[in-house]
XYZ file of C-alpha atoms in Angstrom:
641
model
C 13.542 -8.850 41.186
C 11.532 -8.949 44.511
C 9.125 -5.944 43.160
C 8.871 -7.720 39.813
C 7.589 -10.982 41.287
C 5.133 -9.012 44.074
C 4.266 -7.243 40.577
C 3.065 -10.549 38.828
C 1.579 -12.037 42.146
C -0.658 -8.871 42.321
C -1.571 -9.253 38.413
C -2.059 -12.932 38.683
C -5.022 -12.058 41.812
C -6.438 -9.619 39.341
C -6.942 -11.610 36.994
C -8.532 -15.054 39.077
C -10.726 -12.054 40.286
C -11.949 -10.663 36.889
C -12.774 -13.527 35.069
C -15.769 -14.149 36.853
C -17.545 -14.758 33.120
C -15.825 -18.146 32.827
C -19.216 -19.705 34.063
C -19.986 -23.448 33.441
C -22.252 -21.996 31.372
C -19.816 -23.067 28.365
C -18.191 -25.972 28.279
C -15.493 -24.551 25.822
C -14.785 -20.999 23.726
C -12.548 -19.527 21.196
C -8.570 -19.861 21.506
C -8.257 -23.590 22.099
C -4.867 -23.816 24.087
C -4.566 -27.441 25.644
C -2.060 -30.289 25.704
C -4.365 -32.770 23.659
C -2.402 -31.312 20.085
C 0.230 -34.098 18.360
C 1.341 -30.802 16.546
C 4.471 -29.188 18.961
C 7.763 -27.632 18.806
C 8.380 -26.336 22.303
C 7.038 -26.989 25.813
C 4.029 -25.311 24.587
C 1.435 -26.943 23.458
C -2.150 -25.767 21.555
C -4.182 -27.605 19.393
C -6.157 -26.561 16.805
C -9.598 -25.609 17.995
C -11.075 -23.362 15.836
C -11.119 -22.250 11.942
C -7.060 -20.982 11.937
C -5.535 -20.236 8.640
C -1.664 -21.197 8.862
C 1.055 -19.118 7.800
C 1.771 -20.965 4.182
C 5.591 -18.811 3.476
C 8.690 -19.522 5.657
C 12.056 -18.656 4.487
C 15.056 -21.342 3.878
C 17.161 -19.054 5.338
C 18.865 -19.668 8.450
C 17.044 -17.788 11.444
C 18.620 -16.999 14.450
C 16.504 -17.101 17.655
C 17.382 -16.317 21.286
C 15.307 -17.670 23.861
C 14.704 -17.243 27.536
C 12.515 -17.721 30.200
C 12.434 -13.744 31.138
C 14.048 -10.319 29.662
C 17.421 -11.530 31.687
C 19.701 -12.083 29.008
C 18.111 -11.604 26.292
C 19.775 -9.180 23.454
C 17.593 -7.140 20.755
C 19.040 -5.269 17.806
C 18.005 -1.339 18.265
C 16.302 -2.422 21.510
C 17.668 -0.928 24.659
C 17.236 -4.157 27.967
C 15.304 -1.386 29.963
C 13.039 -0.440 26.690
C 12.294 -3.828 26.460
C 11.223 -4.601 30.354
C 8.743 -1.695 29.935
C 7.618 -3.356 26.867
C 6.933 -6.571 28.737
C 5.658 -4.985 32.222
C 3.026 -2.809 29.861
C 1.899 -5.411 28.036
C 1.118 -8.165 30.502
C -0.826 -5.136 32.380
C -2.667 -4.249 29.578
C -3.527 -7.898 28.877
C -4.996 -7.919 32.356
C -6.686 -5.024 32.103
C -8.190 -5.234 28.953
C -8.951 -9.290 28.474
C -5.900 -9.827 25.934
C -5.601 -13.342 27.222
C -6.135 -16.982 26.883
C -7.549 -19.636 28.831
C -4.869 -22.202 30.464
C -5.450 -25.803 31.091
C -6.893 -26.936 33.794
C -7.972 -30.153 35.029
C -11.479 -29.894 36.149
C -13.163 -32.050 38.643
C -17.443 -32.489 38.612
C -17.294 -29.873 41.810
C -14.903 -27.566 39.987
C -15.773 -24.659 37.456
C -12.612 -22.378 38.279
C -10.576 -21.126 35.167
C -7.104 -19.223 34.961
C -5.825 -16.780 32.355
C -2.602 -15.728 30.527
C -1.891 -13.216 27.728
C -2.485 -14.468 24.905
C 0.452 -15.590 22.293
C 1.355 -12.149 20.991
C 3.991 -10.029 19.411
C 5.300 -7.512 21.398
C 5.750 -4.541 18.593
C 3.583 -4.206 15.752
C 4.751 -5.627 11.996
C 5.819 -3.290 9.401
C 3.177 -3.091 6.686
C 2.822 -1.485 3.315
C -0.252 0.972 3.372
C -1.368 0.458 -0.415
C -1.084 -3.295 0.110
C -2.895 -3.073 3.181
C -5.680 -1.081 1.917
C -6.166 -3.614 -1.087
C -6.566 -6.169 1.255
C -9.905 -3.934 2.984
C -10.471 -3.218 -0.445
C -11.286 -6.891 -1.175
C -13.587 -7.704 1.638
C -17.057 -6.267 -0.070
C -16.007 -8.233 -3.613
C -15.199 -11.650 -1.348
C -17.994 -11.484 0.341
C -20.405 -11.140 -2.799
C -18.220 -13.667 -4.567
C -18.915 -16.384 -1.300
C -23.062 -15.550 -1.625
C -22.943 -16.126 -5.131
C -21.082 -19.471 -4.941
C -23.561 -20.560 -1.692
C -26.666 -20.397 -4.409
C -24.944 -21.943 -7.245
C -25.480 -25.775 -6.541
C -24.203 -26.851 -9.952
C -20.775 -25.180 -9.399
C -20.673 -26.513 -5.956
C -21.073 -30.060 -7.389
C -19.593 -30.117 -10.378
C -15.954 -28.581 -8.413
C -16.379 -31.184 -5.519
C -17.345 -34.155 -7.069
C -14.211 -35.530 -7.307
C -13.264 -34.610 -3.231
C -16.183 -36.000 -1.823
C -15.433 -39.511 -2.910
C -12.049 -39.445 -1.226
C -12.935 -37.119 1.820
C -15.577 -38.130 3.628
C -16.071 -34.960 5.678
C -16.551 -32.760 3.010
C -18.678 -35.438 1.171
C -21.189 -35.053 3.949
C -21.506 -31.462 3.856
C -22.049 -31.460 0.147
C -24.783 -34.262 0.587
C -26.742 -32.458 3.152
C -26.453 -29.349 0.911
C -28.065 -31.194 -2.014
C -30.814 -32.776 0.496
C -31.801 -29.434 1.780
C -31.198 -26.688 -0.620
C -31.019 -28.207 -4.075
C -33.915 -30.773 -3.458
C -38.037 -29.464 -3.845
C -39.039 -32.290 -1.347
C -39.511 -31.520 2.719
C -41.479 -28.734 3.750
C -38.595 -27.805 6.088
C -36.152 -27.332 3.271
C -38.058 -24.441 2.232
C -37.174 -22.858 5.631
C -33.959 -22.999 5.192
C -34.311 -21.723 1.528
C -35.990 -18.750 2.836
C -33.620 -18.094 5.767
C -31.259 -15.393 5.763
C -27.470 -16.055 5.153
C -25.220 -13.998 7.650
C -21.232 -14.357 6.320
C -18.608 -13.854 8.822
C -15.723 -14.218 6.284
C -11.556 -13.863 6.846
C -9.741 -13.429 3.910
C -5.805 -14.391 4.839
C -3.523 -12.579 2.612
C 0.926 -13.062 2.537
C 3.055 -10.586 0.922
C 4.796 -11.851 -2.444
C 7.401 -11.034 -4.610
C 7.955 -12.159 -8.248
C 9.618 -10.791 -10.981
C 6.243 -10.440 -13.044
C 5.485 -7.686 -10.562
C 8.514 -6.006 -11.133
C 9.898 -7.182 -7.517
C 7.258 -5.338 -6.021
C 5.459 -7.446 -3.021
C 2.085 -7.746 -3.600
C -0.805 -9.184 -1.881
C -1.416 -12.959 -2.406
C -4.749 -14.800 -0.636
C -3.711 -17.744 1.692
C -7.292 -19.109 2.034
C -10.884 -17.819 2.106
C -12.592 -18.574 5.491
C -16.228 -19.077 5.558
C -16.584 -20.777 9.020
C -15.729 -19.707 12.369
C -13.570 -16.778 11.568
C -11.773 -16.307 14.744
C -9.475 -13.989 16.687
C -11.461 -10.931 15.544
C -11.861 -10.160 19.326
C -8.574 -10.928 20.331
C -6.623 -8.753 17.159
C -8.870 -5.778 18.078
C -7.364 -5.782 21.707
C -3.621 -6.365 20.209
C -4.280 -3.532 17.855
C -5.104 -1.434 20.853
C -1.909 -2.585 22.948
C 0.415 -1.862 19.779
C -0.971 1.525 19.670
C -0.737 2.485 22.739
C 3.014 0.953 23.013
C 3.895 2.853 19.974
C 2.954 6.343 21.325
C 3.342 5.829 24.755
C 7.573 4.210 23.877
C 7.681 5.533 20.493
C 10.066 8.152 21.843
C 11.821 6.137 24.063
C 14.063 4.122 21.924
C 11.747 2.173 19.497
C 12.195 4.107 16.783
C 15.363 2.482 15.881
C 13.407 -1.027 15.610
C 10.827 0.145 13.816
C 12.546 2.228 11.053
C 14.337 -0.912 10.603
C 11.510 -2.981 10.067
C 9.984 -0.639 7.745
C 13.350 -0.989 5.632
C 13.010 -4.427 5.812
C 10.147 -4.153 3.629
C 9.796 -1.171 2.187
C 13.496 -0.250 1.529
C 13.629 3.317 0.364
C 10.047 3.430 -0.903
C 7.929 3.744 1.985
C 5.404 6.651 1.501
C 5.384 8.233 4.988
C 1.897 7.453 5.129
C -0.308 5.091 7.762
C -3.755 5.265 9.386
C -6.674 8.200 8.681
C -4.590 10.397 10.637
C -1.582 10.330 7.892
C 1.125 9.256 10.126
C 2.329 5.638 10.675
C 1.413 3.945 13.153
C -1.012 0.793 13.796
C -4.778 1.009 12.219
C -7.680 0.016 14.874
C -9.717 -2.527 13.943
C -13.688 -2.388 13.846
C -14.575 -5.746 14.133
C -15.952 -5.443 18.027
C -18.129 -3.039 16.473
C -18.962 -3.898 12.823
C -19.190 -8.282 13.492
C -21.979 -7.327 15.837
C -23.131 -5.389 13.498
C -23.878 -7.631 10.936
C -25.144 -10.142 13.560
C -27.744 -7.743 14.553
C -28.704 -6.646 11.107
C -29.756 -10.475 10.998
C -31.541 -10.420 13.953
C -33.389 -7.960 13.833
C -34.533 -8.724 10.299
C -35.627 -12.505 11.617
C -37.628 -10.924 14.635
C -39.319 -8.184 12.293
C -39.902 -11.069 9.614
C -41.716 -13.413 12.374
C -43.274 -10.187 14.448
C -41.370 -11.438 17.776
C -41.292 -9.088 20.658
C -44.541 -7.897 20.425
C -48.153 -8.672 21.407
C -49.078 -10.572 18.413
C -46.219 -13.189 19.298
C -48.587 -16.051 19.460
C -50.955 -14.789 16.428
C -53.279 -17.293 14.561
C -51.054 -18.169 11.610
C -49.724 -20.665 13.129
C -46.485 -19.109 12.803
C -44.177 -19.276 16.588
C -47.367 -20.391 18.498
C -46.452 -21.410 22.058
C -48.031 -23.043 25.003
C -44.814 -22.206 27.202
C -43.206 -19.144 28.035
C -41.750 -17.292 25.451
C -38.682 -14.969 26.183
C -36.291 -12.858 23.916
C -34.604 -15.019 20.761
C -31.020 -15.485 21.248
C -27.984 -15.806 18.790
C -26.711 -19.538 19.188
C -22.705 -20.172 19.586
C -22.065 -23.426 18.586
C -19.286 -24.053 20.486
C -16.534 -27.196 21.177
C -17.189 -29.396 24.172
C -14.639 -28.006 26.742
C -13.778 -25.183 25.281
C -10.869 -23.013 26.362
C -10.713 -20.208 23.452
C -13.486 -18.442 25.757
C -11.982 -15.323 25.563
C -12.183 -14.127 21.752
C -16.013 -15.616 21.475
C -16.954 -13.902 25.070
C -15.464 -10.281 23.845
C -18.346 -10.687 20.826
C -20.812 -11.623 23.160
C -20.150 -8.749 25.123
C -20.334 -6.656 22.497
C -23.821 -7.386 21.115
C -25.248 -7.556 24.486
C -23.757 -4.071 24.484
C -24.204 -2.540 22.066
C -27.427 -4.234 20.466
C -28.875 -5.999 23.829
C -28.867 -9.414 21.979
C -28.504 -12.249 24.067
C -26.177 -15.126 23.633
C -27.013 -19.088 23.968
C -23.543 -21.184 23.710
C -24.128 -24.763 23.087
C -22.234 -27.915 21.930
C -23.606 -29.979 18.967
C -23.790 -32.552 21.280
C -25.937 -30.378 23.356
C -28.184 -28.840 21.041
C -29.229 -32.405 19.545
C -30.710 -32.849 23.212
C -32.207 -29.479 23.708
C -33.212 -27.507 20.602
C -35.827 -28.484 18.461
C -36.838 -27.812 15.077
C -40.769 -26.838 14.542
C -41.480 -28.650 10.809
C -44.407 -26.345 10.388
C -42.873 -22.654 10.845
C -38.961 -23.371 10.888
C -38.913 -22.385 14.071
C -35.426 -23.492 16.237
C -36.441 -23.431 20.095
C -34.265 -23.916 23.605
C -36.070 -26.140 25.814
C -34.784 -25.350 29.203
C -34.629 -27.196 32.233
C -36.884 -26.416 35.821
C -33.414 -24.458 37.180
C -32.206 -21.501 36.197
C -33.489 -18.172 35.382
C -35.446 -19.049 32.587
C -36.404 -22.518 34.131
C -39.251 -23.706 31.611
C -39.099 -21.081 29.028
C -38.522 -21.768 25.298
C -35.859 -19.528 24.096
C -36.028 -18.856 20.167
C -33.148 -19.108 17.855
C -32.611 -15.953 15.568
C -29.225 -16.494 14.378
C -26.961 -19.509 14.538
C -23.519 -18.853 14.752
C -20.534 -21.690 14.134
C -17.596 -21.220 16.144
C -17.710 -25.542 15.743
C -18.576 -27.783 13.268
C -15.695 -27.271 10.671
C -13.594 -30.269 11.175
C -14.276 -33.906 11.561
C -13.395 -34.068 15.005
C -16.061 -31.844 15.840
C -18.796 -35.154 14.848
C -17.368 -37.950 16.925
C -20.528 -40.153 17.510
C -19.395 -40.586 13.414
C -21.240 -40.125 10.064
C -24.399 -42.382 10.468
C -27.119 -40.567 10.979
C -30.040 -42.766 9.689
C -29.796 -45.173 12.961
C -29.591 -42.055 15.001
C -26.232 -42.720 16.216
C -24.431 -39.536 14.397
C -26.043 -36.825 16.702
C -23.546 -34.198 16.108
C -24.728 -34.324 11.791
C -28.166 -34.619 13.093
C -27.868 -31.534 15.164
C -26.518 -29.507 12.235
C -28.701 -30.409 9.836
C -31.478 -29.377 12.105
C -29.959 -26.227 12.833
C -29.452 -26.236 8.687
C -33.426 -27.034 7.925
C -34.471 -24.141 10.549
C -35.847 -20.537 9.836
C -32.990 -18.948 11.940
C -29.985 -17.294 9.792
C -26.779 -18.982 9.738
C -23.188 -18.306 9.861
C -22.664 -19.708 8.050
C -25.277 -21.644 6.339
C -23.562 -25.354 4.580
C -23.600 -23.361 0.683
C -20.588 -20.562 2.343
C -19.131 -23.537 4.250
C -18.196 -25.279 0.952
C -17.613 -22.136 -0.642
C -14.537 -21.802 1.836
C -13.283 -25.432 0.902
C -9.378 -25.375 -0.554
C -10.894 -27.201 -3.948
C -13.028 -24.430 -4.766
C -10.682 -21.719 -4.119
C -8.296 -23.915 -6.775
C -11.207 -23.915 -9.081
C -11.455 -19.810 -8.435
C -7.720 -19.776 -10.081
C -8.719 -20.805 -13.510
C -9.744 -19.069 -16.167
C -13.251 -17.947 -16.369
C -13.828 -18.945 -13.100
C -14.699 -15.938 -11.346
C -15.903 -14.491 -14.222
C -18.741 -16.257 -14.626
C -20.120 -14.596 -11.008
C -19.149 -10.719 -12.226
C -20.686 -10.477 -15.664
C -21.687 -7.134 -17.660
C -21.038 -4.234 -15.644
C -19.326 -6.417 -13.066
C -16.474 -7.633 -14.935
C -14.076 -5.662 -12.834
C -15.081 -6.507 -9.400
C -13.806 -10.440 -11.116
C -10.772 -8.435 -12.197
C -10.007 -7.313 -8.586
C -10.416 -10.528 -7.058
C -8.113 -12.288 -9.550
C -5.180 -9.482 -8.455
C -5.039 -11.200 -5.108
C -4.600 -15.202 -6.632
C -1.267 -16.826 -6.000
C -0.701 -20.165 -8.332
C -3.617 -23.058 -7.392
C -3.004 -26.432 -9.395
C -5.722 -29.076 -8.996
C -4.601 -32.850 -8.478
C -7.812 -34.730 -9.082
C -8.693 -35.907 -12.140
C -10.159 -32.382 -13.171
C -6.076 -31.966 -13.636
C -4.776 -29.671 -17.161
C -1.835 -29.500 -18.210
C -0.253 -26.641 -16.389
C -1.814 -28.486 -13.121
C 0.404 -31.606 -13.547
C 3.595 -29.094 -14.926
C 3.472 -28.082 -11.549
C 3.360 -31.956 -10.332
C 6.300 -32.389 -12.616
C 8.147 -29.571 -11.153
C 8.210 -30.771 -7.757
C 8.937 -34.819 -8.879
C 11.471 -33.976 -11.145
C 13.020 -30.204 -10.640
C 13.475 -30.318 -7.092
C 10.724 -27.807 -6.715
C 9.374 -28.363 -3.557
C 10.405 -25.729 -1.409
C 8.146 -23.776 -4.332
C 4.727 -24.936 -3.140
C 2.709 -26.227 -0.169
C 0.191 -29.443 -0.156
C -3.085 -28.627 1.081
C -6.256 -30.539 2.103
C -9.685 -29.810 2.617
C -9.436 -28.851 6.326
C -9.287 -25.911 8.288
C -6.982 -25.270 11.285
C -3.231 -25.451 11.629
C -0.974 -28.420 11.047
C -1.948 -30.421 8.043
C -0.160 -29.168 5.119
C 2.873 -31.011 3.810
C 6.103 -29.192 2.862
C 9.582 -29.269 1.612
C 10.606 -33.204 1.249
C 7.213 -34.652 3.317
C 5.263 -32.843 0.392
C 7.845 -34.298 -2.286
C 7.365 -38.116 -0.638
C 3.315 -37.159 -0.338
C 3.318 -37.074 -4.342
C 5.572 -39.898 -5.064
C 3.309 -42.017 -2.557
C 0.129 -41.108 -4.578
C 1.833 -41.020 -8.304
C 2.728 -44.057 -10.862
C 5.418 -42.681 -12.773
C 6.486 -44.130 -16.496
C 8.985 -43.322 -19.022
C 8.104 -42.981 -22.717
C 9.821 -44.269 -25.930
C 11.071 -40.543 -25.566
C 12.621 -40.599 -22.663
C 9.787 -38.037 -21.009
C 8.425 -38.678 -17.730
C 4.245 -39.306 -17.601
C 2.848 -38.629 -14.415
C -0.583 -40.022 -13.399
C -2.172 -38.916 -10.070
C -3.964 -41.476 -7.690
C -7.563 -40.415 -6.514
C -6.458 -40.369 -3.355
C -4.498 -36.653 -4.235
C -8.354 -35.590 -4.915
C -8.912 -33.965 -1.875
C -4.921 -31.742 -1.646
C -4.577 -28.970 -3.723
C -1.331 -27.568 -4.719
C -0.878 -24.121 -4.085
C 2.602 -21.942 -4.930
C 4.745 -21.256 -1.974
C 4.256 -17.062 -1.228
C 7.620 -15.543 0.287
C 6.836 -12.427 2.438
C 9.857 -10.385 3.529
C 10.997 -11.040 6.984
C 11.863 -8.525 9.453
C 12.133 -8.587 13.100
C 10.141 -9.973 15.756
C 9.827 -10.589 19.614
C 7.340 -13.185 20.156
C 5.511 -13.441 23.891
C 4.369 -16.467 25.159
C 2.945 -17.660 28.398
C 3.169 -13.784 29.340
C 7.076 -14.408 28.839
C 9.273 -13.247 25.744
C 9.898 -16.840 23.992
C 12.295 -15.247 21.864
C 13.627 -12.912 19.192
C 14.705 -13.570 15.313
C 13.461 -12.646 12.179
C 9.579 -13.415 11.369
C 6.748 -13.450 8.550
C 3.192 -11.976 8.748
C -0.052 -13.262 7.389
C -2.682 -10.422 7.446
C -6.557 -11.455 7.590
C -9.188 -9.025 6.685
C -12.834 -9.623 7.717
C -15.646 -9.105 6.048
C -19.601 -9.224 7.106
C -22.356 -9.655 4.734
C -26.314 -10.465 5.089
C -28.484 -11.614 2.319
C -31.762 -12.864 1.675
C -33.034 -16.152 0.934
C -33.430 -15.099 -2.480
C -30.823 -13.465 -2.998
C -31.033 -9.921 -1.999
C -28.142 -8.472 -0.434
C -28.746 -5.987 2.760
C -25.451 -5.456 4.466
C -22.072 -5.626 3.433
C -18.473 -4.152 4.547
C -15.297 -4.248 5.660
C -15.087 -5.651 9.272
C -12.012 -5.515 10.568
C -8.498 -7.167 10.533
C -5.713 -9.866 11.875
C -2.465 -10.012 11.676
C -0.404 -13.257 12.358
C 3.702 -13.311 13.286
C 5.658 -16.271 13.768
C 8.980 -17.127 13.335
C 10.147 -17.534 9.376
C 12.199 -20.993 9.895
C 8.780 -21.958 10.958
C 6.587 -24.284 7.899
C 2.688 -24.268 10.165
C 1.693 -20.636 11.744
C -1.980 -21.861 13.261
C -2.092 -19.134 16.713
C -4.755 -22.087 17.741
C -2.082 -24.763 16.589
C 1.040 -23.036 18.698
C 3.096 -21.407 16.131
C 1.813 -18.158 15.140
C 1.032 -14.736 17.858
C -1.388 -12.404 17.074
C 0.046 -9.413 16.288
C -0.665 -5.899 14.303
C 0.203 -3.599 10.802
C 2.290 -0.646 11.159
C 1.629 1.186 8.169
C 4.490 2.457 6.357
């Protein structure tokens, strides 16, 4: 007990001592973990901070879950107590050592700047995974990604499938309006900048394992939701994926076999195919994002710098194109970034990773911020840093090449509110400057709306997809459709088999069958169970016919939910750590997120496109939200099977 504390004291020094990157620099990053959420279950609390996917399955089952402070007293199925403290002791020193962690709370004063870390919320083994299913889910990313461009250019579509959301949800409404102003609109000489500007598409696609008789009891893939904006946790998974590796080979001998061969039964049962990553054993895949999101990032980079000549003596040439008085130093990649922003550590291990691997500099700025600081050129489209007299680049203008949203997708992200023609809505203002500009963006505000819950319901019907894969195409829109779960619409764009699905919650007692969703991103606002059940009734005038059949008609109000069909993955086994403690043990679900990367032209021309990586998400199955940002969910990892 006495070694195990000294043990922590030493790993605790390590840590205050490694961090130095937590600068003041940034006032906020990329795991959001604070006290300021409403949404809790435990003594833990973290909000949402950035775009999270939840889990949307849970099981009505009774789970069991045994909880405890340390390893003390804590029993695991097919898990010896001294298999499990070298679990534990391995993985908080491999969080250490290898920035798995998260930032804590920590009340700041105007002379303070110092930060602590954790691990992150994790799982400590990996989550048995079917291979095919898992390599349908990379499969998808390329298709997704086209499928997101195509939607971005097609303002008709975009308007036509929100028009009846933006009247009821003012948040989206916005978005949609500055996406007519600047990109459907021939007026402004700066809207052509944008129009011209690449497109860079950091995408997640979140998929759940689902079962239905219609697929002969087979689980299948099912998408959760499409996200378009601030993709996170691609950092963070990587370094899990590397931990669960490393556990696996290092124990795998040493008693977890028994745990895992029982999780693989869990789902496979007796058809598992013996098969897992490019080495054809099981085992846990790596994931490329830390080396393919950069990727992309540069491929837009570069492309803006060769487009305006930047970098090289004929910077300031006499086209009046990026003509400067001041001092002109190397273009950056903006993160736009929350205002106090603890999820530093997944957004820093991307920044690391294109300073080394592509020596592209990284500028991370509030909304707030940038509406003091960067200014848009009308004439070229050019997005420029004014800096202050400190600092190393004290007067220099630093040029924006790539704008990158890790902010900006929920309403609390605009505070100073929606009025921007007295000049009092500064956080709009700043992102429609950052929209009119020549610099790419990621994403731009056509893939932002392309990621909103209402289009992927409009994706579900018939034709839908279809209409973006034509000719030689048509199976690409065939692929995609594989990966639909049941989307019913509740505005007044409702069919038939939308409101049989209404019906089948108000009057069959179906609402443990589907999940109420919104036009948001992050954890914690779906309704379930009886709170979605009282949600319709609230929003629904109900009458009886001479019949005796019940007509349903839907308040505009519902306009901005969409009703999606509840997906059931099987459960297995999990041991969730929290705090760098095991919170507990009981049987779990698993959300798996595949990213994709994709650059295009402003007309259209695609350059770059793959497969970037994955996520996988664990939480407890009596569990409704799964948000890792909202405090349900860990990160956690495939093991093929």
């Amino acid at each position: 007990m006495i070694r195990q504390a000294a043990s922590s004291l030493l790993i605790y020094i390590i840590c205050c001592c490694r961090y130095y990157y937590s600068s003041s620099l940034l006032p906020r990053g990329a795991l959001a973990f604070t006290t300021s959420s409403p949404l809790r279950t435990k003594n833990y609390f973290f909000p949402p901070s950035e775009s999270s996917s939840v889990l949307d399955g849970s099981s009505s089952d009774t789970n069991t879950m045994t909880t405890d402070s340390t390893t003390t007293g804590i029993t695991i199925p097919h898990l010896s107590p001294t298999t499990l403290a070298n679990l534990v002791d391995y993985t908080i020193s491999f969080s250490a050592a290898n920035g798995l962690q998260v930032q804590q709370k920590s009340e700041r004063s105007a002379t303070s700047t110092s930060s602590s870390y954790i691990t992150a919320p994790i799982s400590l083994l990996p989550q048995a995974y079917p291979h095919g299913q898992f390599q349908h889910g990379l499969a998808l990313s390329t298709p997704f990604n086209l499928l997101v461009d195509r939607i971005s250019r097609n303002g008709k579509f975009l308007q036509e499938t929100l028009k009846g959301v933006r009247d009821v949800d003012e948040f989206t409404g916005m978005l949609l309006t500055l996406y007519e102003a600047i990109y459907l609109s021939d007026g402004h000489s700066s809207e052509q900048h944008a129009k011209g500007a690449d497109r860079l598409g950091i995408l997640r696609s979140d998929y759940m394992l689902h079962c239905s008789q219609a697929a002969n009891n087979e689980y299948s893939i099912k998408q959760v939701e499409l996200n378009t904006i601030a993709s996170s946790f691609a950092g963070l998974a990587s370094s899990v994926a590397k931990l669960h590796g490393f556990l696996t080979r290092r124990l795998g001998e040493e008693g977890l076999e028994e745990f895992l061969d029982v999780n693989e039964r869990a789902v496979m049962g007796d058809s598992s195919d013996g098969i897992v990553d490019g080495d054809g054993e099981r085992g846990v895949p790596q994931s490329l994002a830390m080396i393919r999101l950069p990727a992309a990032m540069a491929v837009a980079y570069d492309r803006y710098c060769a487009r305006f000549n930047i970098g090289s003596s004929s910077n300031n040439n006499n086209n009046g194109e990026h003509k400067s008085d001041a001092a002109v130093i190397k273009p950056v990649i903006l993160f736009v970034v929350q205002p106090n922003e603890t999820n530093t550590v997944d957004q820093r291990l991307l920044e690391f990773a294109l300073w080394d691997n592509h020596e592209i500099p990284v500028v991370r700025m509030s909304l707030g911020e940038i509406h003091e600081r960067v200014t848009l050129d009308e004439a070229s489209g050019r997005l420029t840093i004014q800096n202050d007299d400190q600092g190393d680049n004290c007067g220099a203008v630093q040029e924006v090449a790539v704008v990158y949203f890790r902010a900006g997708y929920a309403p609390t992200d605009y505070p100073s509110g929606y009025n921007t023609a007295d000049g009092s809505g500064i956080e709009w203002l700043a992102r429609e400057r950052l929209e009119r500009g020549s610099a790419a963006k990621c994403p731009n505000l056509g893939y932002h709306l392309a990621g909103t819950k209402k289009v992927q319901q409009e994706l579900a019907r018939r034709g839908a997809v279809e209409q973006f894969f034509e000719g030689d195409e048509a199976d690409v829109a065939a692929q995609i459709r594989t990966s639909f779960a049941g989307l019913y619409s509740l505005g007044a764009d409702a069919n038939e088999e939308d409101m049989e699905a209404v019906k089948d919650v108000l009057f069959n007692d179906a609402k443990g069958q589907y999940v109420l969703k919104p036009q948001r991103e992050g954890g914690g606002y779906n309704y379930y169970g009886e709170n979605l059940a009282n949600k319709l009734k609230e929003n629904c005038t109900i009458t009886v016919d001479d019949d005796g059949n019940n007509d349903v008609t839907l308040s505009p109000d519902l306009s901005e939910f969409i009703l999606m069909e509840r997906l059931f993955p099987p459960q297995q086994r999990a041991i969730l750590l929290r705090n760098g403690q095991v919170e507990g043990t009981g049987m779990s679900i698993s959300e798996l997120g595949c990213f994709g990367a994709i650059v295009s032209s402003g007309d259209g021309e695609v350059v770059h496109n793959e497969y970037a990586g994955l996520l996988l998400r664990t939480k407890f199955s009596g569990v409704d939200e799964g948000g890792v940002a909202s405090g349900f969910a860990t990160l956690s990892s495939p093991y093929l099977c």
